[in-house]
Amino acid sequence: MSKLLAAGFAALALTGLACGPATASPETDALYNSAQRHFTDGDDAAGRADLRALIAADPNDGQALALQAIWSHYAGDVPAVTDAMNRLNAVDPALAAGTANVFNAICAAVGTLPNPLPALVGPQTGIVVLGYGLLPDGALRPELVDRLQAAFLQALAAPFSPVVVTGGNPQNGVTEAEAMRAWLVGHGLPAARVSAENRAGSTVQNALYSTRLLRDLGASSAVVVTSPNHIRRAVADFIVAGTAVVGAMTSLDQLVSQIIPPVRSNQRGIYLDSTRTFQLPTAR
């Protein structure tokens, strides 16, 4: 977890917010929007081509340079990464530092192993449990119960850590976070210890909203708890959002199948999520 910790604290030193372009025009905005649509749709080559055209028209567009660096990193195009980062450092050093932190977060996340064992942490480390879609009547799905059981063990191992449950997406008038909080309190955790973040509708929002709540609770780091097939994307998002991740605990379901780190082609979702968590706009 040393790489996770280092990357997380690096993120805390940054604003975590991507600044706007130095200049804008309908033509460059159209290219930017087209690139983002291509990345969303999985046509990364077309997205990078749009960005090259945009940067040729406006060499000082920081958002385009950051996107080009990130997706060139995914493509393994080292010269393109170097060129985009050199340009970005000249245009917006803070945005360049944030982009470099995205690389660190992705590398740390890919190297994360699903771990069913709780971490021994203190009160300045929160325990964040990520939600999963409820049944239509508001009941917990088995996968979410698995996450909560893991979180309960983590909470017992770290009795002074605040617990954050995060997830919106209400069913039958109940949000994921409310249902999760009720389960944990019903199994013996003090109600005052469990804070519910009820707005998040995605892993990106889980990370952004929980990071703010953790800071309000006085926690500067977190153990992230979710399913094995979700842990790497979650870790990347939390580091980019500014939370130092010192533990990544998972349920046992599908644990063995997720031990081997994903190959680059299977990391695409991590890269896409990271650009969203970094708050590079999807359209402008």
PDB file of N, CA and C in Angstrom, residues 119-221:
ATOM      1  N   ALA A 119      -7.561  -3.562   7.549  1.00  0.00           N
ATOM      2  CA  ALA A 119      -6.346  -2.810   7.866  1.00  0.00           C
ATOM      3  C   ALA A 119      -6.435  -2.268   9.285  1.00  0.00           C
ATOM      4  N   LEU A 120      -5.297  -2.146   9.929  1.00  0.00           N
ATOM      5  CA  LEU A 120      -5.229  -1.561  11.263  1.00  0.00           C
ATOM      6  C   LEU A 120      -4.929  -0.078  11.113  1.00  0.00           C
ATOM      7  N   VAL A 121      -5.938   0.748  11.317  1.00  0.00           N
ATOM      8  CA  VAL A 121      -5.812   2.185  11.093  1.00  0.00           C
ATOM      9  C   VAL A 121      -6.410   2.942  12.275  1.00  0.00           C
ATOM     10  N   GLY A 122      -6.071   4.231  12.340  1.00  0.00           N
ATOM     11  CA  GLY A 122      -6.525   5.064  13.438  1.00  0.00           C
ATOM     12  C   GLY A 122      -7.653   5.993  13.063  1.00  0.00           C
ATOM     13  N   PRO A 123      -8.019   6.904  13.963  1.00  0.00           N
ATOM     14  CA  PRO A 123      -9.205   7.750  13.773  1.00  0.00           C
ATOM     15  C   PRO A 123      -9.116   8.743  12.622  1.00  0.00           C
ATOM     16  N   GLN A 124      -7.901   9.037  12.141  1.00  0.00           N
ATOM     17  CA  GLN A 124      -7.785   9.964  11.015  1.00  0.00           C
ATOM     18  C   GLN A 124      -7.958   9.265   9.674  1.00  0.00           C
ATOM     19  N   THR A 125      -8.226   7.971   9.717  1.00  0.00           N
ATOM     20  CA  THR A 125      -8.519   7.204   8.499  1.00  0.00           C
ATOM     21  C   THR A 125      -9.968   6.768   8.524  1.00  0.00           C
ATOM     22  N   GLY A 126     -10.727   7.196   7.537  1.00  0.00           N
ATOM     23  CA  GLY A 126     -12.116   6.786   7.447  1.00  0.00           C
ATOM     24  C   GLY A 126     -12.258   5.458   6.721  1.00  0.00           C
ATOM     25  N   ILE A 127     -13.392   4.826   6.929  1.00  0.00           N
ATOM     26  CA  ILE A 127     -13.753   3.596   6.222  1.00  0.00           C
ATOM     27  C   ILE A 127     -14.889   3.963   5.277  1.00  0.00           C
ATOM     28  N   VAL A 128     -14.659   3.838   3.980  1.00  0.00           N
ATOM     29  CA  VAL A 128     -15.658   4.244   2.988  1.00  0.00           C
ATOM     30  C   VAL A 128     -16.194   3.004   2.277  1.00  0.00           C
ATOM     31  N   VAL A 129     -17.499   2.805   2.363  1.00  0.00           N
ATOM     32  CA  VAL A 129     -18.146   1.641   1.757  1.00  0.00           C
ATOM     33  C   VAL A 129     -18.938   2.117   0.546  1.00  0.00           C
ATOM     34  N   LEU A 130     -18.625   1.568  -0.627  1.00  0.00           N
ATOM     35  CA  LEU A 130     -19.291   1.990  -1.854  1.00  0.00           C
ATOM     36  C   LEU A 130     -20.569   1.194  -2.079  1.00  0.00           C
ATOM     37  N   GLY A 131     -21.608   1.909  -2.510  1.00  0.00           N
ATOM     38  CA  GLY A 131     -22.912   1.302  -2.694  1.00  0.00           C
ATOM     39  C   GLY A 131     -23.010   0.451  -3.950  1.00  0.00           C
ATOM     40  N   TYR A 132     -24.143  -0.206  -4.050  1.00  0.00           N
ATOM     41  CA  TYR A 132     -24.467  -1.065  -5.191  1.00  0.00           C
ATOM     42  C   TYR A 132     -25.977  -1.033  -5.321  1.00  0.00           C
ATOM     43  N   GLY A 133     -26.476  -1.125  -6.545  1.00  0.00           N
ATOM     44  CA  GLY A 133     -27.897  -0.930  -6.804  1.00  0.00           C
ATOM     45  C   GLY A 133     -28.808  -1.788  -5.936  1.00  0.00           C
ATOM     46  N   LEU A 134     -29.819  -1.149  -5.364  1.00  0.00           N
ATOM     47  CA  LEU A 134     -30.800  -1.846  -4.528  1.00  0.00           C
ATOM     48  C   LEU A 134     -31.839  -2.559  -5.390  1.00  0.00           C
ATOM     49  N   LEU A 135     -32.530  -3.480  -4.787  1.00  0.00           N
ATOM     50  CA  LEU A 135     -33.674  -4.110  -5.439  1.00  0.00           C
ATOM     51  C   LEU A 135     -34.821  -3.105  -5.536  1.00  0.00           C
ATOM     52  N   PRO A 136     -35.792  -3.320  -6.411  1.00  0.00           N
ATOM     53  CA  PRO A 136     -36.879  -2.346  -6.578  1.00  0.00           C
ATOM     54  C   PRO A 136     -37.621  -1.986  -5.299  1.00  0.00           C
ATOM     55  N   ASP A 137     -37.652  -2.906  -4.326  1.00  0.00           N
ATOM     56  CA  ASP A 137     -38.335  -2.600  -3.071  1.00  0.00           C
ATOM     57  C   ASP A 137     -37.429  -1.924  -2.055  1.00  0.00           C
ATOM     58  N   GLY A 138     -36.199  -1.603  -2.449  1.00  0.00           N
ATOM     59  CA  GLY A 138     -35.272  -0.946  -1.543  1.00  0.00           C
ATOM     60  C   GLY A 138     -34.409  -1.894  -0.741  1.00  0.00           C
ATOM     61  N   ALA A 139     -34.534  -3.192  -0.966  1.00  0.00           N
ATOM     62  CA  ALA A 139     -33.740  -4.172  -0.219  1.00  0.00           C
ATOM     63  C   ALA A 139     -32.333  -4.271  -0.799  1.00  0.00           C
ATOM     64  N   LEU A 140     -31.414  -4.786   0.013  1.00  0.00           N
ATOM     65  CA  LEU A 140     -30.018  -4.930  -0.394  1.00  0.00           C
ATOM     66  C   LEU A 140     -29.841  -6.143  -1.289  1.00  0.00           C
ATOM     67  N   ARG A 141     -29.068  -5.974  -2.357  1.00  0.00           N
ATOM     68  CA  ARG A 141     -28.677  -7.114  -3.184  1.00  0.00           C
ATOM     69  C   ARG A 141     -27.553  -7.877  -2.479  1.00  0.00           C
ATOM     70  N   PRO A 142     -27.400  -9.169  -2.783  1.00  0.00           N
ATOM     71  CA  PRO A 142     -26.356  -9.969  -2.119  1.00  0.00           C
ATOM     72  C   PRO A 142     -24.962  -9.362  -2.243  1.00  0.00           C
ATOM     73  N   GLU A 143     -24.617  -8.775  -3.396  1.00  0.00           N
ATOM     74  CA  GLU A 143     -23.281  -8.195  -3.549  1.00  0.00           C
ATOM     75  C   GLU A 143     -23.054  -7.048  -2.580  1.00  0.00           C
ATOM     76  N   LEU A 144     -24.097  -6.266  -2.332  1.00  0.00           N
ATOM     77  CA  LEU A 144     -23.956  -5.159  -1.384  1.00  0.00           C
ATOM     78  C   LEU A 144     -23.843  -5.687   0.044  1.00  0.00           C
ATOM     79  N   VAL A 145     -24.552  -6.738   0.363  1.00  0.00           N
ATOM     80  CA  VAL A 145     -24.414  -7.352   1.687  1.00  0.00           C
ATOM     81  C   VAL A 145     -22.979  -7.843   1.877  1.00  0.00           C
ATOM     82  N   ASP A 146     -22.390  -8.421   0.824  1.00  0.00           N
ATOM     83  CA  ASP A 146     -21.001  -8.869   0.906  1.00  0.00           C
ATOM     84  C   ASP A 146     -20.072  -7.694   1.230  1.00  0.00           C
ATOM     85  N   ARG A 147     -20.298  -6.556   0.591  1.00  0.00           N
ATOM     86  CA  ARG A 147     -19.479  -5.380   0.868  1.00  0.00           C
ATOM     87  C   ARG A 147     -19.659  -4.927   2.318  1.00  0.00           C
ATOM     88  N   LEU A 148     -20.886  -4.949   2.793  1.00  0.00           N
ATOM     89  CA  LEU A 148     -21.160  -4.496   4.157  1.00  0.00           C
ATOM     90  C   LEU A 148     -20.557  -5.434   5.192  1.00  0.00           C
ATOM     91  N   GLN A 149     -20.564  -6.712   4.914  1.00  0.00           N
ATOM     92  CA  GLN A 149     -19.925  -7.647   5.836  1.00  0.00           C
ATOM     93  C   GLN A 149     -18.428  -7.380   5.931  1.00  0.00           C
ATOM     94  N   ALA A 150     -17.795  -7.098   4.790  1.00  0.00           N
ATOM     95  CA  ALA A 150     -16.379  -6.739   4.808  1.00  0.00           C
ATOM     96  C   ALA A 150     -16.166  -5.438   5.571  1.00  0.00           C
ATOM     97  N   ALA A 151     -17.032  -4.464   5.345  1.00  0.00           N
ATOM     98  CA  ALA A 151     -16.909  -3.178   6.033  1.00  0.00           C
ATOM     99  C   ALA A 151     -17.102  -3.327   7.537  1.00  0.00           C
ATOM    100  N   PHE A 152     -18.002  -4.204   7.940  1.00  0.00           N
ATOM    101  CA  PHE A 152     -18.241  -4.431   9.364  1.00  0.00           C
ATOM    102  C   PHE A 152     -16.976  -4.981  10.037  1.00  0.00           C
ATOM    103  N   LEU A 153     -16.318  -5.924   9.371  1.00  0.00           N
ATOM    104  CA  LEU A 153     -15.062  -6.457   9.909  1.00  0.00           C
ATOM    105  C   LEU A 153     -14.006  -5.355   9.994  1.00  0.00           C
ATOM    106  N   GLN A 154     -13.937  -4.504   8.958  1.00  0.00           N
ATOM    107  CA  GLN A 154     -12.974  -3.406   8.972  1.00  0.00           C
ATOM    108  C   GLN A 154     -13.283  -2.441  10.114  1.00  0.00           C
ATOM    109  N   ALA A 155     -14.554  -2.176  10.346  1.00  0.00           N
ATOM    110  CA  ALA A 155     -14.947  -1.270  11.425  1.00  0.00           C
ATOM    111  C   ALA A 155     -14.587  -1.846  12.792  1.00  0.00           C
ATOM    112  N   LEU A 156     -14.701  -3.155  12.956  1.00  0.00           N
ATOM    113  CA  LEU A 156     -14.304  -3.784  14.214  1.00  0.00           C
ATOM    114  C   LEU A 156     -12.793  -3.692  14.421  1.00  0.00           C
ATOM    115  N   ALA A 157     -12.038  -3.826  13.335  1.00  0.00           N
ATOM    116  CA  ALA A 157     -10.581  -3.779  13.426  1.00  0.00           C
ATOM    117  C   ALA A 157     -10.068  -2.355  13.652  1.00  0.00           C
ATOM    118  N   ALA A 158     -10.873  -1.355  13.313  1.00  0.00           N
ATOM    119  CA  ALA A 158     -10.481   0.050  13.464  1.00  0.00           C
ATOM    120  C   ALA A 158     -11.605   0.781  14.202  1.00  0.00           C
ATOM    121  N   PRO A 159     -11.750   0.536  15.511  1.00  0.00           N
ATOM    122  CA  PRO A 159     -12.942   0.993  16.240  1.00  0.00           C
ATOM    123  C   PRO A 159     -13.079   2.503  16.372  1.00  0.00           C
ATOM    124  N   PHE A 160     -12.018   3.262  16.095  1.00  0.00           N
ATOM    125  CA  PHE A 160     -12.097   4.712  16.227  1.00  0.00           C
ATOM    126  C   PHE A 160     -12.222   5.429  14.890  1.00  0.00           C
ATOM    127  N   SER A 161     -12.289   4.675  13.810  1.00  0.00           N
ATOM    128  CA  SER A 161     -12.402   5.272  12.484  1.00  0.00           C
ATOM    129  C   SER A 161     -13.848   5.600  12.149  1.00  0.00           C
ATOM    130  N   PRO A 162     -14.112   6.788  11.598  1.00  0.00           N
ATOM    131  CA  PRO A 162     -15.466   7.070  11.122  1.00  0.00           C
ATOM    132  C   PRO A 162     -15.785   6.215   9.902  1.00  0.00           C
ATOM    133  N   VAL A 163     -17.053   5.899   9.745  1.00  0.00           N
ATOM    134  CA  VAL A 163     -17.511   5.079   8.621  1.00  0.00           C
ATOM    135  C   VAL A 163     -18.394   5.932   7.719  1.00  0.00           C
ATOM    136  N   VAL A 164     -18.099   5.913   6.430  1.00  0.00           N
ATOM    137  CA  VAL A 164     -18.916   6.630   5.440  1.00  0.00           C
ATOM    138  C   VAL A 164     -19.502   5.607   4.482  1.00  0.00           C
ATOM    139  N   VAL A 165     -20.807   5.628   4.320  1.00  0.00           N
ATOM    140  CA  VAL A 165     -21.466   4.801   3.303  1.00  0.00           C
ATOM    141  C   VAL A 165     -21.929   5.739   2.203  1.00  0.00           C
ATOM    142  N   THR A 166     -21.646   5.390   0.958  1.00  0.00           N
ATOM    143  CA  THR A 166     -21.898   6.322  -0.142  1.00  0.00           C
ATOM    144  C   THR A 166     -22.681   5.666  -1.272  1.00  0.00           C
ATOM    145  N   GLY A 167     -23.755   6.329  -1.666  1.00  0.00           N
ATOM    146  CA  GLY A 167     -24.566   5.858  -2.780  1.00  0.00           C
ATOM    147  C   GLY A 167     -25.950   6.463  -2.760  1.00  0.00           C
ATOM    148  N   GLY A 168     -26.386   6.969  -3.913  1.00  0.00           N
ATOM    149  CA  GLY A 168     -27.732   7.508  -4.044  1.00  0.00           C
ATOM    150  C   GLY A 168     -28.654   6.485  -4.674  1.00  0.00           C
ATOM    151  N   ASN A 169     -29.092   6.759  -5.904  1.00  0.00           N
ATOM    152  CA  ASN A 169     -29.899   5.816  -6.695  1.00  0.00           C
ATOM    153  C   ASN A 169     -31.031   5.186  -5.888  1.00  0.00           C
ATOM    154  N   PRO A 170     -31.983   5.999  -5.412  1.00  0.00           N
ATOM    155  CA  PRO A 170     -33.024   5.453  -4.529  1.00  0.00           C
ATOM    156  C   PRO A 170     -33.943   4.456  -5.227  1.00  0.00           C
ATOM    157  N   GLN A 171     -34.368   3.483  -4.457  1.00  0.00           N
ATOM    158  CA  GLN A 171     -35.395   2.526  -4.854  1.00  0.00           C
ATOM    159  C   GLN A 171     -36.435   2.477  -3.738  1.00  0.00           C
ATOM    160  N   ASN A 172     -37.697   2.653  -4.122  1.00  0.00           N
ATOM    161  CA  ASN A 172     -38.790   2.637  -3.143  1.00  0.00           C
ATOM    162  C   ASN A 172     -38.547   3.679  -2.047  1.00  0.00           C
ATOM    163  N   GLY A 173     -37.967   4.822  -2.446  1.00  0.00           N
ATOM    164  CA  GLY A 173     -37.738   5.910  -1.502  1.00  0.00           C
ATOM    165  C   GLY A 173     -36.540   5.741  -0.600  1.00  0.00           C
ATOM    166  N   VAL A 174     -35.718   4.739  -0.848  1.00  0.00           N
ATOM    167  CA  VAL A 174     -34.547   4.462  -0.002  1.00  0.00           C
ATOM    168  C   VAL A 174     -33.280   4.561  -0.847  1.00  0.00           C
ATOM    169  N   THR A 175     -32.316   5.355  -0.393  1.00  0.00           N
ATOM    170  CA  THR A 175     -31.038   5.419  -1.103  1.00  0.00           C
ATOM    171  C   THR A 175     -30.146   4.254  -0.676  1.00  0.00           C
ATOM    172  N   GLU A 176     -29.141   3.990  -1.512  1.00  0.00           N
ATOM    173  CA  GLU A 176     -28.167   2.954  -1.164  1.00  0.00           C
ATOM    174  C   GLU A 176     -27.527   3.248   0.191  1.00  0.00           C
ATOM    175  N   ALA A 177     -27.138   4.516   0.403  1.00  0.00           N
ATOM    176  CA  ALA A 177     -26.456   4.869   1.649  1.00  0.00           C
ATOM    177  C   ALA A 177     -27.371   4.666   2.853  1.00  0.00           C
ATOM    178  N   GLU A 178     -28.623   5.025   2.727  1.00  0.00           N
ATOM    179  CA  GLU A 178     -29.554   4.834   3.847  1.00  0.00           C
ATOM    180  C   GLU A 178     -29.714   3.354   4.173  1.00  0.00           C
ATOM    181  N   ALA A 179     -29.855   2.532   3.140  1.00  0.00           N
ATOM    182  CA  ALA A 179     -29.998   1.095   3.363  1.00  0.00           C
ATOM    183  C   ALA A 179     -28.726   0.505   3.972  1.00  0.00           C
ATOM    184  N   MET A 180     -27.570   0.981   3.522  1.00  0.00           N
ATOM    185  CA  MET A 180     -26.303   0.494   4.057  1.00  0.00           C
ATOM    186  C   MET A 180     -26.126   0.919   5.519  1.00  0.00           C
ATOM    187  N   ARG A 181     -26.458   2.157   5.808  1.00  0.00           N
ATOM    188  CA  ARG A 181     -26.333   2.641   7.183  1.00  0.00           C
ATOM    189  C   ARG A 181     -27.240   1.834   8.114  1.00  0.00           C
ATOM    190  N   ALA A 182     -28.454   1.564   7.662  1.00  0.00           N
ATOM    191  CA  ALA A 182     -29.383   0.789   8.496  1.00  0.00           C
ATOM    192  C   ALA A 182     -28.832  -0.606   8.766  1.00  0.00           C
ATOM    193  N   TRP A 183     -28.188  -1.211   7.765  1.00  0.00           N
ATOM    194  CA  TRP A 183     -27.633  -2.552   7.956  1.00  0.00           C
ATOM    195  C   TRP A 183     -26.508  -2.516   8.987  1.00  0.00           C
ATOM    196  N   LEU A 184     -25.592  -1.570   8.861  1.00  0.00           N
ATOM    197  CA  LEU A 184     -24.453  -1.498   9.775  1.00  0.00           C
ATOM    198  C   LEU A 184     -24.891  -1.178  11.200  1.00  0.00           C
ATOM    199  N   VAL A 185     -25.813  -0.236  11.341  1.00  0.00           N
ATOM    200  CA  VAL A 185     -26.316   0.093  12.679  1.00  0.00           C
ATOM    201  C   VAL A 185     -27.094  -1.092  13.250  1.00  0.00           C
ATOM    202  N   GLY A 186     -27.856  -1.767  12.396  1.00  0.00           N
ATOM    203  CA  GLY A 186     -28.600  -2.934  12.854  1.00  0.00           C
ATOM    204  C   GLY A 186     -27.708  -4.074  13.307  1.00  0.00           C
ATOM    205  N   HIS A 187     -26.474  -4.096  12.814  1.00  0.00           N
ATOM    206  CA  HIS A 187     -25.524  -5.142  13.211  1.00  0.00           C
ATOM    207  C   HIS A 187     -24.596  -4.684  14.334  1.00  0.00           C
ATOM    208  N   GLY A 188     -24.851  -3.503  14.883  1.00  0.00           N
ATOM    209  CA  GLY A 188     -24.149  -3.140  16.106  1.00  0.00           C
ATOM    210  C   GLY A 188     -23.249  -1.927  16.067  1.00  0.00           C
ATOM    211  N   LEU A 189     -23.024  -1.301  14.902  1.00  0.00           N
ATOM    212  CA  LEU A 189     -22.214  -0.098  14.898  1.00  0.00           C
ATOM    213  C   LEU A 189     -23.015   1.074  15.462  1.00  0.00           C
ATOM    214  N   PRO A 190     -22.400   1.929  16.269  1.00  0.00           N
ATOM    215  CA  PRO A 190     -23.131   3.097  16.787  1.00  0.00           C
ATOM    216  C   PRO A 190     -23.617   3.990  15.651  1.00  0.00           C
ATOM    217  N   ALA A 191     -24.845   4.449  15.766  1.00  0.00           N
ATOM    218  CA  ALA A 191     -25.428   5.270  14.705  1.00  0.00           C
ATOM    219  C   ALA A 191     -24.602   6.537  14.464  1.00  0.00           C
ATOM    220  N   ALA A 192     -24.042   7.107  15.534  1.00  0.00           N
ATOM    221  CA  ALA A 192     -23.273   8.343  15.397  1.00  0.00           C
ATOM    222  C   ALA A 192     -21.976   8.129  14.632  1.00  0.00           C
ATOM    223  N   ARG A 193     -21.548   6.880  14.504  1.00  0.00           N
ATOM    224  CA  ARG A 193     -20.284   6.595  13.832  1.00  0.00           C
ATOM    225  C   ARG A 193     -20.433   6.496  12.320  1.00  0.00           C
ATOM    226  N   VAL A 194     -21.643   6.277  11.822  1.00  0.00           N
ATOM    227  CA  VAL A 194     -21.861   5.992  10.404  1.00  0.00           C
ATOM    228  C   VAL A 194     -22.502   7.202   9.731  1.00  0.00           C
ATOM    229  N   SER A 195     -21.790   7.799   8.783  1.00  0.00           N
ATOM    230  CA  SER A 195     -22.299   8.947   8.030  1.00  0.00           C
ATOM    231  C   SER A 195     -22.718   8.496   6.640  1.00  0.00           C
ATOM    232  N   ALA A 196     -23.860   8.992   6.194  1.00  0.00           N
ATOM    233  CA  ALA A 196     -24.406   8.589   4.894  1.00  0.00           C
ATOM    234  C   ALA A 196     -24.220   9.700   3.874  1.00  0.00           C
ATOM    235  N   GLU A 197     -23.639   9.336   2.742  1.00  0.00           N
ATOM    236  CA  GLU A 197     -23.522  10.245   1.592  1.00  0.00           C
ATOM    237  C   GLU A 197     -24.554   9.754   0.577  1.00  0.00           C
ATOM    238  N   ASN A 198     -25.659  10.490   0.428  1.00  0.00           N
ATOM    239  CA  ASN A 198     -26.844  10.009  -0.276  1.00  0.00           C
ATOM    240  C   ASN A 198     -26.992  10.480  -1.714  1.00  0.00           C
ATOM    241  N   ARG A 199     -25.986  11.174  -2.270  1.00  0.00           N
ATOM    242  CA  ARG A 199     -26.179  11.780  -3.595  1.00  0.00           C
ATOM    243  C   ARG A 199     -25.507  11.022  -4.725  1.00  0.00           C
ATOM    244  N   ALA A 200     -24.437  10.299  -4.443  1.00  0.00           N
ATOM    245  CA  ALA A 200     -23.599   9.736  -5.502  1.00  0.00           C
ATOM    246  C   ALA A 200     -24.356   8.740  -6.371  1.00  0.00           C
ATOM    247  N   GLY A 201     -24.185   8.906  -7.675  1.00  0.00           N
ATOM    248  CA  GLY A 201     -24.798   7.986  -8.622  1.00  0.00           C
ATOM    249  C   GLY A 201     -23.782   7.233  -9.456  1.00  0.00           C
ATOM    250  N   SER A 202     -22.502   7.354  -9.095  1.00  0.00           N
ATOM    251  CA  SER A 202     -21.426   6.701  -9.845  1.00  0.00           C
ATOM    252  C   SER A 202     -20.215   6.589  -8.935  1.00  0.00           C
ATOM    253  N   THR A 203     -19.221   5.814  -9.374  1.00  0.00           N
ATOM    254  CA  THR A 203     -17.983   5.707  -8.604  1.00  0.00           C
ATOM    255  C   THR A 203     -17.266   7.050  -8.544  1.00  0.00           C
ATOM    256  N   VAL A 204     -17.306   7.795  -9.628  1.00  0.00           N
ATOM    257  CA  VAL A 204     -16.709   9.131  -9.639  1.00  0.00           C
ATOM    258  C   VAL A 204     -17.324   9.990  -8.543  1.00  0.00           C
ATOM    259  N   GLN A 205     -18.638  10.008  -8.464  1.00  0.00           N
ATOM    260  CA  GLN A 205     -19.305  10.808  -7.437  1.00  0.00           C
ATOM    261  C   GLN A 205     -19.090  10.234  -6.041  1.00  0.00           C
ATOM    262  N   ASN A 206     -19.029   8.900  -5.917  1.00  0.00           N
ATOM    263  CA  ASN A 206     -18.656   8.305  -4.636  1.00  0.00           C
ATOM    264  C   ASN A 206     -17.364   8.934  -4.120  1.00  0.00           C
ATOM    265  N   ALA A 207     -16.368   9.016  -4.997  1.00  0.00           N
ATOM    266  CA  ALA A 207     -15.056   9.514  -4.603  1.00  0.00           C
ATOM    267  C   ALA A 207     -15.091  11.005  -4.289  1.00  0.00           C
ATOM    268  N   LEU A 208     -15.704  11.793  -5.156  1.00  0.00           N
ATOM    269  CA  LEU A 208     -15.721  13.238  -4.958  1.00  0.00           C
ATOM    270  C   LEU A 208     -16.513  13.632  -3.712  1.00  0.00           C
ATOM    271  N   TYR A 209     -17.708  13.084  -3.557  1.00  0.00           N
ATOM    272  CA  TYR A 209     -18.549  13.478  -2.429  1.00  0.00           C
ATOM    273  C   TYR A 209     -18.022  12.921  -1.106  1.00  0.00           C
ATOM    274  N   SER A 210     -17.519  11.699  -1.134  1.00  0.00           N
ATOM    275  CA  SER A 210     -16.997  11.109   0.104  1.00  0.00           C
ATOM    276  C   SER A 210     -15.730  11.811   0.561  1.00  0.00           C
ATOM    277  N   THR A 211     -14.912  12.259  -0.381  1.00  0.00           N
ATOM    278  CA  THR A 211     -13.703  12.995  -0.016  1.00  0.00           C
ATOM    279  C   THR A 211     -14.063  14.241   0.779  1.00  0.00           C
ATOM    280  N   ARG A 212     -15.070  14.965   0.343  1.00  0.00           N
ATOM    281  CA  ARG A 212     -15.494  16.163   1.084  1.00  0.00           C
ATOM    282  C   ARG A 212     -16.023  15.797   2.462  1.00  0.00           C
ATOM    283  N   LEU A 213     -16.794  14.722   2.542  1.00  0.00           N
ATOM    284  CA  LEU A 213     -17.356  14.308   3.821  1.00  0.00           C
ATOM    285  C   LEU A 213     -16.265  13.830   4.776  1.00  0.00           C
ATOM    286  N   LEU A 214     -15.292  13.096   4.257  1.00  0.00           N
ATOM    287  CA  LEU A 214     -14.175  12.649   5.097  1.00  0.00           C
ATOM    288  C   LEU A 214     -13.446  13.837   5.704  1.00  0.00           C
ATOM    289  N   ARG A 215     -13.226  14.858   4.923  1.00  0.00           N
ATOM    290  CA  ARG A 215     -12.532  16.035   5.441  1.00  0.00           C
ATOM    291  C   ARG A 215     -13.360  16.715   6.526  1.00  0.00           C
ATOM    292  N   ASP A 216     -14.675  16.769   6.345  1.00  0.00           N
ATOM    293  CA  ASP A 216     -15.546  17.335   7.375  1.00  0.00           C
ATOM    294  C   ASP A 216     -15.471  16.525   8.669  1.00  0.00           C
ATOM    295  N   LEU A 217     -15.226  15.224   8.549  1.00  0.00           N
ATOM    296  CA  LEU A 217     -15.136  14.339   9.712  1.00  0.00           C
ATOM    297  C   LEU A 217     -13.732  14.312  10.321  1.00  0.00           C
ATOM    298  N   GLY A 218     -12.802  15.045   9.717  1.00  0.00           N
ATOM    299  CA  GLY A 218     -11.445  15.092  10.233  1.00  0.00           C
ATOM    300  C   GLY A 218     -10.557  13.956   9.776  1.00  0.00           C
ATOM    301  N   ALA A 219     -10.975  13.243   8.743  1.00  0.00           N
ATOM    302  CA  ALA A 219     -10.179  12.120   8.226  1.00  0.00           C
ATOM    303  C   ALA A 219      -9.404  12.574   7.004  1.00  0.00           C
ATOM    304  N   SER A 220      -8.127  12.232   6.960  1.00  0.00           N
ATOM    305  CA  SER A 220      -7.273  12.630   5.847  1.00  0.00           C
ATOM    306  C   SER A 220      -6.943  11.468   4.921  1.00  0.00           C
ATOM    307  N   SER A 221      -7.411  10.274   5.258  1.00  0.00           N
ATOM    308  CA  SER A 221      -7.146   9.093   4.444  1.00  0.00           C
ATOM    309  C   SER A 221      -8.316   8.139   4.592  1.00  0.00           C
TER     310      SER A 221
END
